[in-house]
XYZ file of C-alpha atoms in Angstrom:
500
model
C 0.000 0.000 0.000
C 2.892 2.372 0.703
C 4.411 1.719 -2.729
C 1.005 2.096 -4.387
C 0.562 5.329 -2.427
C 3.734 6.766 -3.996
C 2.350 6.095 -7.471
C -0.940 7.642 -6.344
C 0.821 10.750 -5.069
C 2.482 11.000 -8.479
C -0.973 11.473 -10.005
C -1.435 14.510 -7.783
C 1.963 15.719 -8.975
C 0.887 15.461 -12.633
C -2.175 17.571 -11.865
C 0.076 20.126 -10.164
C 2.488 20.191 -13.134
C -0.424 20.647 -15.519
C -1.752 23.752 -13.786
C 1.585 25.169 -12.594
C 2.919 25.279 -16.167
C -0.300 26.231 -17.910
C 1.401 29.179 -19.612
C 3.663 26.693 -21.445
C 0.781 24.943 -23.211
C 1.336 24.751 -26.966
C -1.550 25.851 -29.210
C -1.960 25.000 -32.870
C -2.996 28.582 -33.611
C 0.197 30.007 -32.106
C 3.270 28.267 -33.563
C 6.438 30.223 -32.682
C 7.460 30.066 -36.350
C 5.682 29.301 -39.619
C 6.737 27.961 -42.990
C 6.684 30.578 -45.728
C 3.633 30.688 -47.956
C 4.083 28.301 -50.865
C 7.021 26.508 -49.191
C 5.223 23.878 -47.143
C 7.351 20.727 -46.725
C 6.543 17.336 -48.220
C 4.471 15.105 -45.899
C 4.086 11.317 -46.024
C 0.994 9.820 -44.353
C 1.571 6.230 -43.206
C -1.415 3.966 -42.509
C -0.217 0.696 -40.904
C -3.048 -1.870 -41.005
C -3.545 -5.531 -40.191
C -6.879 -7.310 -40.760
C -8.904 -4.088 -40.665
C -11.544 -4.799 -43.330
C -14.351 -2.996 -41.462
C -12.632 0.386 -41.027
C -10.080 0.714 -43.825
C -12.377 2.613 -46.226
C -13.338 5.117 -43.522
C -9.649 5.753 -42.787
C -8.565 6.148 -46.432
C -11.459 8.480 -47.230
C -10.601 10.732 -44.272
C -6.896 10.848 -45.155
C -7.568 11.564 -48.830
C -9.686 14.545 -47.806
C -6.934 16.133 -45.698
C -6.345 19.770 -46.578
C -2.771 19.910 -47.895
C -1.204 20.665 -51.314
C -1.248 17.432 -53.333
C 2.163 18.126 -54.867
C 3.655 17.938 -51.332
C 1.694 14.981 -50.023
C 1.572 11.180 -50.327
C -0.275 8.354 -48.576
C 1.158 4.886 -47.890
C -1.209 2.060 -46.968
C 1.122 -0.380 -45.188
C -0.857 -3.621 -45.173
C 0.331 -6.712 -43.292
C -3.079 -8.394 -43.445
C -3.630 -12.121 -43.747
C -7.385 -12.075 -44.390
C -9.879 -10.450 -46.764
C -8.520 -7.009 -45.883
C -5.825 -7.320 -48.567
C -8.349 -7.374 -51.418
C -10.571 -4.750 -49.815
C -7.676 -2.352 -49.162
C -6.106 -2.809 -52.595
C -9.404 -2.075 -54.367
C -10.024 1.043 -52.256
C -6.504 2.362 -52.875
C -6.853 1.835 -56.642
C -10.202 3.649 -56.605
C -8.795 6.696 -54.811
C -5.603 6.694 -56.904
C -7.653 6.840 -60.111
C -10.206 9.296 -58.744
C -13.993 9.323 -59.040
C -16.869 11.776 -59.021
C -16.206 14.245 -56.217
C -12.637 13.053 -55.641
C -9.583 13.956 -57.721
C -6.912 11.253 -58.215
C -4.939 10.963 -54.967
C -1.196 10.306 -54.411
C -1.851 7.021 -52.571
C 0.016 3.703 -52.837
C -0.620 0.204 -51.479
C 2.313 -1.718 -49.958
C 1.770 -5.294 -48.752
C 4.213 -7.448 -46.772
C 3.829 -11.206 -46.666
C 6.577 -11.390 -44.019
C 5.360 -9.555 -40.900
C 8.825 -9.164 -39.401
C 8.777 -6.504 -36.691
C 4.968 -6.159 -36.805
C 3.905 -2.493 -36.871
C 7.442 -1.166 -36.335
C 8.648 -3.299 -39.241
C 5.869 -2.021 -41.499
C 6.606 1.620 -40.663
C 10.318 1.095 -41.244
C 9.670 -0.606 -44.587
C 7.461 2.277 -45.651
C 10.201 4.777 -44.872
C 12.435 3.051 -47.454
C 10.281 4.471 -50.251
C 8.711 7.480 -48.502
C 9.406 10.882 -50.024
C 8.276 13.006 -47.099
C 10.484 15.161 -44.907
C 7.763 14.679 -42.288
C 5.786 11.519 -41.553
C 2.308 11.380 -39.999
C 0.932 8.065 -38.730
C -2.699 6.994 -38.307
C -3.930 3.623 -37.119
C -6.917 2.039 -38.806
C -9.480 3.131 -36.217
C -8.715 6.858 -36.576
C -10.532 9.482 -38.638
C -8.263 12.556 -38.914
C -10.145 15.845 -39.444
C -9.632 17.686 -42.724
C -7.494 20.444 -41.179
C -5.244 18.135 -39.094
C -2.028 18.419 -41.157
C -2.230 22.193 -41.445
C -2.775 22.484 -37.686
C 0.372 20.463 -36.985
C 2.913 21.192 -39.712
C 3.868 24.780 -38.795
C 5.120 23.684 -35.374
C 7.960 21.936 -37.206
C 9.236 25.286 -38.488
C 11.277 25.233 -35.277
C 14.228 23.034 -36.297
C 14.568 21.446 -32.841
C 11.036 19.968 -32.852
C 11.165 16.268 -33.688
C 7.604 15.082 -33.025
C 4.146 16.582 -32.491
C 1.409 14.536 -30.797
C -2.289 15.419 -30.910
C -5.122 14.402 -28.584
C -7.283 11.361 -29.195
C -11.045 11.825 -29.006
C -13.695 9.138 -29.249
C -16.047 8.305 -32.122
C -18.139 5.867 -30.091
C -17.911 7.267 -26.560
C -21.667 6.829 -26.063
C -21.841 3.314 -27.519
C -21.946 1.580 -24.126
C -21.144 1.907 -20.445
C -17.750 0.308 -21.131
C -16.811 2.851 -23.818
C -17.790 5.708 -21.478
C -15.368 4.381 -18.868
C -12.632 3.810 -21.472
C -13.038 7.382 -22.721
C -12.503 8.794 -19.230
C -9.402 6.626 -18.754
C -7.911 7.885 -22.035
C -8.897 11.489 -21.327
C -6.898 11.351 -18.093
C -3.835 10.205 -20.014
C -4.113 12.762 -22.811
C -4.994 15.738 -20.634
C -2.993 15.365 -17.424
C -0.181 12.946 -18.279
C 0.700 14.391 -21.683
C -0.379 17.881 -20.666
C 1.540 17.871 -17.375
C 4.707 16.349 -18.816
C 4.825 18.434 -21.988
C 4.158 21.703 -20.142
C 6.841 20.880 -17.561
C 9.381 20.196 -20.312
C 10.087 16.576 -19.285
C 10.055 13.503 -21.532
C 6.720 12.259 -22.874
C 5.851 9.774 -25.579
C 4.351 9.489 -29.038
C 1.189 7.365 -28.803
C 1.723 5.339 -31.961
C -0.846 7.291 -33.981
C -2.342 10.767 -34.527
C 1.118 12.331 -34.459
C 3.751 13.562 -36.894
C 7.511 12.954 -36.915
C 10.401 14.758 -38.520
C 11.996 12.003 -40.573
C 15.491 13.067 -39.505
C 14.438 12.522 -35.884
C 13.547 8.894 -36.535
C 16.866 8.169 -38.234
C 19.095 9.969 -35.726
C 17.347 8.202 -32.840
C 18.081 4.766 -34.299
C 14.895 4.124 -36.307
C 11.895 1.969 -35.514
C 12.878 -1.014 -33.367
C 10.640 -3.970 -32.539
C 12.206 -5.434 -29.393
C 9.343 -3.988 -27.280
C 5.567 -3.974 -27.758
C 5.490 -0.169 -27.450
C 7.846 0.814 -30.241
C 6.348 4.312 -30.126
C 7.439 4.958 -26.518
C 10.831 3.356 -27.146
C 11.573 5.636 -30.116
C 10.207 8.659 -28.222
C 12.679 8.264 -25.368
C 15.604 7.539 -27.684
C 14.805 10.673 -29.711
C 14.554 12.919 -26.655
C 17.756 11.475 -25.205
C 19.674 12.646 -28.289
C 18.295 16.162 -27.954
C 15.070 16.380 -29.951
C 12.151 18.294 -28.454
C 8.526 17.123 -28.587
C 5.277 19.092 -28.630
C 1.805 18.139 -27.502
C -1.172 19.970 -29.020
C -4.076 19.321 -26.676
C -6.362 21.527 -28.747
C -5.907 19.427 -31.913
C -8.334 16.518 -31.805
C -8.187 13.262 -33.745
C -11.192 10.975 -33.204
C -10.810 7.198 -32.945
C -12.870 4.126 -32.164
C -12.793 2.716 -28.630
C -12.787 -1.093 -28.078
C -16.386 -2.242 -27.652
C -15.629 -5.586 -25.989
C -13.983 -6.298 -22.674
C -11.446 -8.805 -23.998
C -10.397 -6.361 -26.734
C -9.944 -3.635 -24.117
C -7.989 -5.957 -21.800
C -5.764 -7.070 -24.676
C -5.014 -3.447 -25.553
C -4.191 -2.540 -21.961
C -2.039 -5.646 -21.446
C -0.016 -4.799 -24.559
C 0.605 -1.284 -23.281
C 1.474 -2.554 -19.789
C 3.949 -5.119 -21.086
C 5.446 -2.733 -23.626
C 6.070 0.029 -21.082
C 7.870 -2.364 -18.726
C 9.938 -3.666 -21.653
C 10.783 -0.093 -22.629
C 11.646 0.715 -19.016
C 14.108 -2.190 -18.862
C 15.673 -1.048 -22.123
C 15.623 2.744 -21.752
C 15.694 3.659 -18.044
C 19.404 2.836 -17.563
C 20.210 5.271 -20.399
C 17.889 7.909 -18.959
C 19.395 7.637 -15.468
C 22.942 7.889 -16.876
C 22.086 10.824 -19.146
C 22.596 14.540 -18.498
C 18.844 15.108 -18.216
C 17.665 17.062 -15.137
C 16.795 14.968 -12.092
C 13.071 15.795 -12.327
C 13.063 14.508 -15.918
C 14.660 11.267 -14.766
C 12.187 10.925 -11.902
C 9.221 11.472 -14.208
C 10.602 8.902 -16.667
C 10.897 6.421 -13.794
C 7.296 6.938 -12.729
C 6.077 6.767 -16.333
C 7.862 3.591 -17.372
C 7.440 1.659 -14.100
C 3.828 2.613 -13.267
C 2.471 -0.789 -14.295
C 4.393 -2.438 -11.453
C 1.301 -1.437 -9.470
C -0.632 -4.356 -10.992
C 1.460 -7.152 -9.390
C 1.318 -5.130 -6.169
C -2.476 -5.162 -6.428
C -2.353 -8.963 -6.624
C -0.276 -9.047 -3.429
C -2.730 -6.638 -1.818
C -5.645 -8.829 -2.894
C -4.077 -11.908 -1.289
C -3.102 -10.169 1.958
C -6.171 -8.031 2.533
C -8.314 -10.632 4.291
C -5.521 -11.983 6.563
C -4.591 -8.383 7.413
C -8.179 -7.611 8.389
C -8.253 -10.635 10.709
C -4.873 -9.884 12.269
C -5.809 -6.222 12.749
C -9.185 -6.959 14.318
C -8.014 -4.950 17.362
C -7.764 -1.808 15.257
C -9.858 1.168 16.326
C -10.845 4.425 14.675
C -7.641 6.206 15.722
C -5.478 3.617 13.969
C -7.707 3.874 10.887
C -7.281 7.645 10.787
C -3.495 7.427 11.247
C -2.795 4.505 8.894
C -5.637 3.500 6.585
C -7.061 6.926 5.794
C -3.777 8.536 4.572
C -2.996 5.480 2.446
C -6.531 5.513 1.042
C -6.272 9.209 0.143
C -2.886 8.683 -1.545
C -3.504 5.432 -3.410
C -7.239 5.437 -4.155
C -8.636 8.972 -3.987
C -5.802 10.161 -6.232
C -7.306 8.098 -9.057
C -10.758 9.653 -8.816
C -9.298 13.154 -8.453
C -7.041 12.628 -11.478
C -9.850 11.618 -13.819
C -12.349 14.181 -12.565
C -9.855 16.999 -13.146
C -9.337 15.791 -16.725
C -13.104 15.831 -17.340
C -13.404 19.325 -15.884
C -10.642 20.557 -18.201
C -12.285 19.073 -21.297
C -15.920 19.697 -20.414
C -16.062 22.685 -18.031
C -19.864 22.987 -18.290
C -20.847 19.313 -18.090
C -17.965 17.561 -16.303
C -20.104 16.786 -13.259
C -22.103 14.301 -15.348
C -19.016 12.056 -15.354
C -19.038 11.702 -11.560
C -21.348 8.706 -11.826
C -18.646 6.858 -13.774
C -15.811 7.515 -11.312
C -16.325 4.415 -9.118
C -16.409 2.293 -12.250
C -13.277 3.958 -13.638
C -11.510 3.059 -10.394
C -12.959 -0.457 -10.346
C -12.104 -1.175 -13.989
C -8.834 0.736 -14.469
C -7.392 0.012 -11.031
C -8.807 -3.415 -10.186
C -10.468 -5.170 -13.116
C -7.336 -5.154 -15.290
C -5.160 -6.553 -12.508
C -5.008 -10.194 -13.630
C -4.299 -9.640 -17.331
C -1.918 -6.741 -16.749
C -0.031 -8.577 -13.991
C 0.527 -11.447 -16.410
C 1.774 -8.948 -19.020
C 4.096 -7.198 -16.528
C 5.586 -10.461 -15.280
C 6.219 -11.594 -18.857
C 8.049 -8.333 -19.507
C 10.129 -8.613 -16.325
C 11.166 -12.185 -17.128
C 11.762 -11.552 -20.830
C 8.887 -13.664 -22.188
C 8.268 -12.668 -25.813
C 4.794 -12.449 -27.314
C 3.156 -11.351 -30.558
C 1.982 -7.783 -31.117
C -1.706 -8.164 -30.153
C -3.783 -5.635 -32.057
C -7.090 -4.185 -30.909
C -9.997 -5.221 -33.197
C -12.016 -2.418 -34.791
C -15.584 -2.796 -36.021
C -16.722 0.672 -37.158
C -19.534 1.036 -34.622
C -20.620 4.380 -33.184
C -24.198 4.257 -31.907
C -25.943 2.412 -29.116
C -27.603 -0.758 -30.371
C -25.559 -0.856 -33.559
C -24.626 -4.485 -34.223
C -20.911 -5.129 -34.508
C -19.105 -7.700 -36.614
C -17.019 -8.583 -33.590
C -17.342 -12.329 -33.962
C -14.880 -12.281 -36.869
C -11.932 -11.175 -34.710
C -13.065 -12.328 -31.269
C -10.425 -13.775 -28.994
C -10.804 -17.067 -27.177
C -11.390 -16.350 -23.538
C -9.245 -18.865 -21.660
C -9.341 -19.240 -17.902
C -8.681 -15.631 -16.835
C -12.360 -14.525 -16.666
C -13.090 -17.452 -14.341
C -10.164 -16.437 -12.128
C -11.555 -12.890 -12.028
C -14.970 -14.181 -11.013
C -13.443 -16.319 -8.252
C -11.412 -13.412 -6.858
C -14.565 -11.279 -6.943
C -16.309 -13.899 -4.799
C -13.370 -13.823 -2.388
C -13.737 -10.072 -2.003
C -17.507 -10.388 -1.567
C -16.679 -12.562 1.427
C -14.271 -9.905 2.750
C -17.088 -7.331 2.478
C -19.288 -9.578 4.614
C -16.468 -10.045 7.134
C -15.772 -6.292 7.284
C -19.441 -5.541 7.990
C -19.734 -8.318 10.593
C -16.660 -6.992 12.450
C -17.866 -3.377 12.129
C -14.833 -2.445 10.029
C -17.042 -0.128 7.969
C -14.253 2.143 6.703
C -12.881 -0.602 4.429
C -16.248 -1.579 2.902
C -16.299 0.998 0.026
C -12.713 0.068 -0.811
C -13.580 -3.660 -0.856
C -16.713 -3.107 -2.942
C -14.499 -1.593 -5.673
C -12.599 -4.874 -5.782
C -15.796 -6.927 -5.969
C -17.234 -4.852 -8.782
C -13.944 -4.577 -10.671
C -13.335 -8.312 -10.808
C -16.962 -9.304 -11.428
C -17.501 -6.643 -14.087
C -14.457 -7.593 -16.167
C -15.008 -11.324 -15.636
C -18.707 -11.288 -16.519
C -18.320 -9.053 -19.565
C -15.502 -11.269 -20.842
C -17.617 -14.406 -20.394
C -20.842 -12.957 -21.791
C -19.462 -11.040 -24.786
C -21.067 -12.238 -27.982
C -23.331 -14.775 -26.274
C -26.465 -12.966 -27.390
C -25.179 -12.522 -30.931
C -24.511 -16.245 -31.213
C -27.945 -17.087 -29.797
C -29.493 -15.012 -32.608
C -27.233 -16.607 -35.218
C -26.661 -20.236 -34.141
C -25.104 -21.274 -37.453
C -22.277 -18.746 -37.156
C -19.023 -20.448 -36.212
C -16.445 -18.785 -34.019
C -13.428 -17.456 -35.895
C -10.645 -19.994 -35.403
C -7.712 -17.956 -36.686
C -5.098 -16.840 -34.166
C -6.040 -13.551 -32.559
C -4.981 -10.826 -35.033
C -1.834 -8.958 -34.151
C -1.040 -5.349 -35.030
C -2.275 -2.475 -32.917
């Protein structure tokens, strides 16, 4: 709990950095320098895809409508697909390259790899071999960049020291379900307070793999795309900043994307990020700590890259909580106020404060409507992901390699809209049953706490019950109703698609 409390206190610190350095916030309307009129640089748009047949047309249409001179612009569709996506993507690219009514011929090319060496990092690197752009923007398949996106970003590169510009993700299907509402709040916290606090304070922060633009020289001088971690974006970000490049974060430039609509897809995404950050920490932190960077930059890098250690600690906490309650049955209210309450404020209340502040920054007139989701954000983000993310963290610590597990996208936006999720659905395995069992264990601890009049711990324990039961039940029940309506539909037996 003490270690978890330190990571909780760090959330308060990010909020403090965000507001303390508010004057340093970068705005797309106020670049310190601008490219001369008629001398805009050449930009390559890279679209790395893998088995994305349901969203690829939406992505290509959005990119081909970007507002930028076509003589200084090209689009690369980097396709590693192994299913029907190859034919779908190739046909769409040919259609846009030739042009049609309402769309002039576009400078777009289709590049397919049959050897998926390096996964997404390998595809991006291969695309750079033939890219003509001085600057490279990257969009994953579930993103829909607004028409003005490139023009909002490009002038910030007129400063020669800027190596990367990241923009803020927004959410196409935020209102699709209760789960997507919670996911949106989790991501908003990251993009407002983590990126906002770090970028404004001038410490290292990372490219998020998509909805950002790189100076090509930055990629090469930092050592290029490398695929020895599952978060190649964070790895390259730290290497680039260690050699002197500066990054910018434009919170006021939005790029909407699709949130995972199924629990197993969400857990797979989070586990990949958790494992990748620990892998990057093992690789990069020794260099950061030996570098000439200021001590506060090193400390922030440590917190950033090791934060997922909290998940194994949550497992330890889960195991010890009931024995600790029995052993401490003598405890009175004074001991609770001196021990439990400060730890609760540091480790648990910091989470709710963190996410509520992010909602207030984004939605100053309606942020209070998100309060109802806060307990579920804490239960899902802090508890429900514990099993899968602990497994991912332990694999990273012990050097266990795994494929690059991509997050399936289905092009759904509205409540009640039927997804085509069954095509890319992952087999569940035993983890949801473990989550259900642990939830039952914590339900018993709630009963014990009430029976021993240890009422202060009950709200804390209820978060554990809900977190484990919610993730376990949603994982077990996903798609059951779809299959009951369509009994002849067979489950997809291909390995779970990998990409991002």
